[in-house]
Amino acid sequence: MNEVTAQDVELSLRKKFKKSMFSRFAKAVVEYGLIEEGDKIAVCMSGGKDSFALAKLFQELKRHNKIPFELTFLVMDPGYSPDNRAMIERNAKLLDIPITVYETDIFESVHGIDKSPCYLCARMRRGHLYHRAKDLGCNKIALGHHYDDVIETVLMGMLYGGQIQTMMPKVRSANFEGMQLIRPMYLIREDTIKHWRDYNKLEFLQCACKFTENGEKNEDDSKRRKMKALIRKLESEDAGIEQNIFRSVENVNLKSVIEYKDEDGVRHRFTEKY
C-alpha cells in the first residue's frame, strides 16, 4: 500500500514543484483569464495523472483564496472496468479529493463503430460533462490538457487536418449556454507531471479505454504518439523547437496567409485586400 499522504503531495506542490507546476498553473489562470469571482468550476477527472494533478492544483489555488470560487470534482464513468473504477476511487480517497461520480454507457454506445470511434467517444464525453456540470450549478468545466497536448495538436492539425489551429486555453460552449471550458495546465510540461507523479510514488490509470483493453487500434492515439516522437526528435536536434511550435499560433500574421476563416466561419482570401 502506498504510504504517501495527501499532505505530502500538497507539500510537494508548494515546495519542489512550486515553480514548474503551481506557478505555471497560476500564470495560465491569470494570463488567460480562466477564473473569475463567483465561478463554480467542475474539475473533470478521468483517472489519469493529468486530471489528478489538475485537481490538486485547484485545491492548492483554492487554499490561497485570492479569488472566491467553488469547485466540484466530477468523475464520469463511461463504462470503466471494476478494477479501473476502484483505482480512481482509491486515489481520490488517498489524495483527499471529494469526487462526485456518475455513470454513462458511452463505451458501449461507441463499441463496434468503425469510423472514428475515439473522436465520437470524446465528443460524447464532453457533452455529458457539460450537461452534468450545468445540472450541478457549474458555469465552467476544467480539463487536464497540458503544454505538450497543445503543441501536438498544432502539428496534428497541420499534418493530418490541413489547417492551422490550436487547443485554446478557454472556449465558450456552443451547445450549453453560459458554459465555458478552461485548461489551466496549459503551460505545464507533461514530463513535469510525470516527475510529480513518480516523486510522490503515485499510480494512476494509463488508459481505461475499452478499445485498447481489447487490443484494438486507437487511430487518434497512434497519430498523437507519432507527433510526440517527431517533436522529441526535432527538439533533440534543435533546442527550442517545442517553444517555437507553441509560439507559432501566437504570432499569426493574417497578411501572410492565403486564406483564413473568421469567427463566423466566413472565409477571406488575401486577394480581397491585395
Coordinates of C-alpha atoms in Angstrom, one line a residue:
M1 CA 0.0 0.0 0.0
N2 CA 1.3 3.4 -0.9
E3 CA 2.4 5.3 2.2
V4 CA 2.2 8.8 0.7
T5 CA -0.5 11.1 2.2
A6 CA -2.5 14.0 0.7
Q7 CA -0.4 16.3 2.8
D8 CA 2.8 15.0 1.3
V9 CA 1.5 15.6 -2.2
E10 CA 0.3 19.1 -1.3
L11 CA 3.6 19.9 0.2
S12 CA 5.4 18.8 -3.0
L13 CA 3.3 21.3 -4.9
R14 CA 4.3 24.1 -2.5
K15 CA 8.0 23.2 -2.4
K16 CA 9.6 21.0 -5.0
F17 CA 7.1 21.6 -7.8
K18 CA 6.1 25.2 -7.0
K19 CA 8.0 26.7 -9.9
S20 CA 7.4 24.0 -12.5
M21 CA 3.8 23.3 -11.7
F22 CA 1.9 25.6 -9.4
S23 CA 3.4 28.8 -10.6
R24 CA 2.7 27.8 -14.2
F25 CA -0.8 26.9 -13.3
A26 CA -1.4 30.2 -11.6
K27 CA 0.2 32.1 -14.5
A28 CA -2.2 30.5 -17.0
V29 CA -5.1 31.3 -14.8
V30 CA -4.1 35.0 -14.7
E31 CA -2.7 35.3 -18.3
Y32 CA -5.8 33.8 -20.0
G33 CA -8.4 35.0 -17.5
L34 CA -9.5 31.4 -16.7
I35 CA -11.2 32.1 -13.3
E36 CA -13.5 34.9 -12.3
E37 CA -15.1 35.8 -9.0
G38 CA -18.1 33.6 -8.3
D39 CA -17.2 30.8 -10.7
K40 CA -18.3 27.3 -9.9
I41 CA -15.9 25.0 -11.7
A42 CA -16.4 21.3 -12.4
V43 CA -12.9 19.8 -12.4
C44 CA -13.3 16.8 -14.8
M45 CA -11.3 13.8 -13.8
S46 CA -10.7 10.7 -15.9
G47 CA -8.4 8.9 -13.5
G48 CA -5.1 9.6 -15.2
K49 CA -2.1 11.6 -13.9
D50 CA -3.2 14.8 -15.6
S51 CA -6.6 15.1 -14.1
F52 CA -5.4 14.2 -10.6
A53 CA -2.7 16.8 -10.9
L54 CA -5.3 19.3 -12.1
A55 CA -7.5 18.5 -9.0
K56 CA -4.6 19.0 -6.6
L57 CA -3.5 22.2 -8.2
F58 CA -7.0 23.6 -8.0
Q59 CA -7.2 22.7 -4.3
E60 CA -3.9 24.5 -3.7
L61 CA -5.1 27.6 -5.6
K62 CA -8.3 27.4 -3.5
R63 CA -6.3 27.4 -0.4
H64 CA -4.9 30.8 -1.2
N65 CA -8.4 32.0 -1.9
K66 CA -7.4 35.3 -3.6
I67 CA -10.4 34.8 -6.0
P68 CA -13.6 33.4 -4.4
F69 CA -14.8 30.4 -6.5
E70 CA -16.2 27.0 -5.9
L71 CA -15.1 23.5 -7.0
T72 CA -16.8 20.3 -7.8
F73 CA -14.6 17.3 -8.7
L74 CA -16.5 15.4 -11.4
V75 CA -15.8 11.8 -12.4
M76 CA -17.8 10.5 -15.3
D77 CA -17.7 6.7 -15.6
P78 CA -18.2 5.9 -19.3
G79 CA -18.1 2.2 -18.6
Y80 CA -14.8 1.5 -16.7
S81 CA -13.9 -1.9 -15.6
P82 CA -14.5 -2.6 -11.9
D83 CA -10.7 -2.5 -11.3
N84 CA -10.3 0.9 -13.0
R85 CA -13.2 2.4 -11.2
A86 CA -11.8 1.1 -7.9
M87 CA -8.4 2.6 -8.7
I88 CA -9.9 6.1 -9.3
E89 CA -11.9 5.9 -6.1
R90 CA -8.8 4.8 -4.1
N91 CA -6.7 7.6 -5.5
A92 CA -9.4 10.2 -4.7
K93 CA -9.6 9.0 -1.1
L94 CA -5.8 8.9 -0.8
L95 CA -5.4 12.4 -2.2
D96 CA -8.3 13.8 -0.2
I97 CA -10.3 14.8 -3.3
P98 CA -14.1 14.7 -2.7
I99 CA -15.2 13.3 -6.1
T100 CA -18.8 13.1 -7.5
V101 CA -19.2 10.1 -9.7
Y102 CA -21.9 9.5 -12.2
E103 CA -22.3 6.7 -14.8
T104 CA -22.9 6.6 -18.5
D105 CA -22.8 3.9 -21.2
I106 CA -20.6 5.8 -23.6
F107 CA -18.1 2.9 -24.1
E108 CA -21.0 0.6 -25.1
S109 CA -22.5 3.2 -27.4
V110 CA -19.3 3.6 -29.5
H111 CA -18.3 0.0 -29.3
G112 CA -18.4 -1.6 -32.8
I113 CA -18.3 1.7 -34.6
D114 CA -15.6 1.5 -37.3
K115 CA -15.2 5.1 -38.3
S116 CA -13.6 7.5 -35.8
P117 CA -14.9 5.8 -32.6
C118 CA -12.3 7.7 -30.4
Y119 CA -13.5 11.1 -31.8
L120 CA -17.1 10.1 -31.2
C121 CA -16.3 9.0 -27.7
A122 CA -14.5 12.2 -26.9
R123 CA -17.4 14.3 -28.2
M124 CA -20.0 12.3 -26.2
R125 CA -17.9 12.5 -23.1
R126 CA -17.5 16.3 -23.4
G127 CA -21.3 16.7 -23.9
H128 CA -22.1 14.6 -20.9
L129 CA -19.6 16.6 -18.8
Y130 CA -21.1 19.9 -19.8
H131 CA -24.6 18.6 -19.1
R132 CA -23.8 17.2 -15.7
A133 CA -21.8 20.2 -14.7
K134 CA -24.6 22.5 -15.6
D135 CA -27.0 20.4 -13.6
L136 CA -24.7 20.8 -10.6
G137 CA -24.8 24.6 -11.0
C138 CA -21.4 25.0 -12.6
N139 CA -20.6 27.6 -15.2
K140 CA -17.2 26.1 -16.2
I141 CA -15.6 22.7 -16.8
A142 CA -11.8 22.3 -16.4
L143 CA -9.8 19.7 -18.3
G144 CA -6.3 18.5 -17.7
H145 CA -4.7 19.2 -21.1
H146 CA -1.1 20.4 -20.8
Y147 CA 1.6 22.2 -22.9
D148 CA 2.6 19.1 -24.8
D149 CA -1.0 18.4 -25.8
V150 CA -1.1 21.9 -27.2
I151 CA 2.0 21.6 -29.4
E152 CA 1.0 18.1 -30.5
T153 CA -2.5 19.5 -31.5
V154 CA -0.9 22.2 -33.6
L155 CA 1.2 19.7 -35.6
M156 CA -1.7 17.2 -35.9
G157 CA -3.9 20.0 -37.3
M158 CA -1.3 20.9 -40.0
L159 CA -0.2 17.3 -41.0
Y160 CA -3.5 15.5 -40.7
G161 CA -6.1 18.2 -40.9
G162 CA -4.6 20.6 -43.4
Q163 CA -5.3 23.6 -41.0
I164 CA -3.5 25.8 -38.6
Q165 CA -5.3 25.8 -35.2
T166 CA -4.5 25.2 -31.6
M167 CA -6.1 23.8 -28.4
M168 CA -7.4 27.0 -26.8
P169 CA -6.9 27.8 -23.1
K170 CA -10.6 28.6 -22.8
V171 CA -13.6 28.1 -25.0
R172 CA -17.3 29.1 -24.8
S173 CA -19.6 26.2 -25.3
A174 CA -21.7 26.4 -28.5
N175 CA -24.4 24.0 -27.2
F176 CA -24.6 24.8 -23.5
E177 CA -25.4 28.4 -22.9
G178 CA -23.3 30.2 -20.3
M179 CA -20.8 27.3 -20.0
Q180 CA -17.1 27.5 -20.7
L181 CA -14.3 25.1 -20.9
I182 CA -10.9 26.0 -19.4
R183 CA -7.4 24.4 -19.5
P184 CA -5.4 25.7 -16.5
M185 CA -2.5 23.3 -17.0
Y186 CA -1.8 24.9 -20.5
L187 CA 1.7 26.0 -19.6
I188 CA 2.8 22.8 -17.7
R189 CA 5.0 20.3 -19.3
E190 CA 4.0 16.6 -19.4
D191 CA 7.4 15.4 -18.1
T192 CA 6.9 17.6 -15.1
I193 CA 3.6 16.0 -14.3
K194 CA 5.2 12.6 -14.7
H195 CA 8.0 13.7 -12.3
W196 CA 5.4 14.9 -9.8
R197 CA 3.6 11.5 -10.0
D198 CA 6.8 9.5 -9.6
Y199 CA 8.3 11.7 -6.9
N200 CA 5.1 11.0 -4.8
K201 CA 5.1 7.3 -5.7
L202 CA 1.6 7.6 -7.2
E203 CA -0.1 5.3 -9.6
F204 CA -2.9 6.4 -11.9
L205 CA -4.8 4.9 -14.8
Q206 CA -2.8 4.8 -18.0
C207 CA -5.7 4.3 -20.4
A208 CA -9.1 2.9 -19.4
C209 CA -10.5 2.8 -23.0
K210 CA -12.2 -0.5 -23.9
F211 CA -10.7 -0.4 -27.4
T212 CA -7.1 -0.5 -26.0
E213 CA -8.1 -3.0 -23.4
N214 CA -9.3 -5.4 -26.1
G215 CA -6.1 -4.8 -28.2
E216 CA -7.9 -2.7 -30.8
K217 CA -6.1 0.1 -32.6
N218 CA -6.8 3.6 -31.4
E219 CA -6.1 5.7 -34.6
D220 CA -6.1 9.1 -32.8
D221 CA -3.7 7.9 -30.1
S222 CA -1.4 6.5 -32.8
K223 CA -1.3 9.8 -34.5
R224 CA -0.6 11.6 -31.3
R225 CA 2.2 9.2 -30.5
K226 CA 3.8 10.0 -33.9
M227 CA 3.6 13.7 -33.1
K228 CA 5.3 13.1 -29.7
A229 CA 8.1 11.2 -31.4
L230 CA 8.5 13.8 -34.1
I231 CA 8.6 16.7 -31.7
R232 CA 11.1 14.9 -29.4
K233 CA 13.4 14.1 -32.4
L234 CA 13.2 17.7 -33.7
E235 CA 13.9 19.2 -30.2
S236 CA 16.9 16.9 -29.7
E237 CA 18.4 18.2 -32.9
D238 CA 17.5 21.9 -32.4
A239 CA 16.6 23.1 -28.9
G240 CA 13.7 25.5 -28.9
I241 CA 11.5 23.7 -31.5
E242 CA 8.9 22.9 -28.9
Q243 CA 8.6 26.5 -27.8
N244 CA 8.5 27.7 -31.4
I245 CA 5.6 25.4 -32.2
F246 CA 3.7 26.8 -29.2
R247 CA 4.5 30.4 -30.2
S248 CA 3.7 29.9 -33.8
V249 CA -0.1 30.2 -33.1
E250 CA 0.6 33.4 -31.0
N251 CA 2.4 35.1 -33.9
V252 CA 0.0 34.6 -36.8
N253 CA 0.2 37.4 -39.4
L254 CA -3.1 37.4 -41.3
K255 CA -1.4 39.4 -44.1
S256 CA 0.9 36.5 -44.8
V257 CA -1.7 33.7 -45.1
I258 CA -3.5 32.7 -48.3
E259 CA -6.9 32.3 -46.6
Y260 CA -8.4 32.4 -43.2
K261 CA -11.8 31.9 -41.5
D262 CA -13.3 34.5 -39.2
E263 CA -15.2 33.6 -36.0
D264 CA -18.4 33.1 -38.0
G265 CA -16.7 30.6 -40.4
V266 CA -16.6 33.1 -43.3
R267 CA -13.5 32.6 -45.5
H268 CA -11.4 35.5 -46.5
R269 CA -8.6 35.3 -49.2
F270 CA -5.6 37.6 -49.4
T271 CA -6.9 38.9 -52.8
E272 CA -9.7 40.7 -51.0
K273 CA -7.3 43.4 -49.8
Y274 CA -4.5 43.0 -52.3

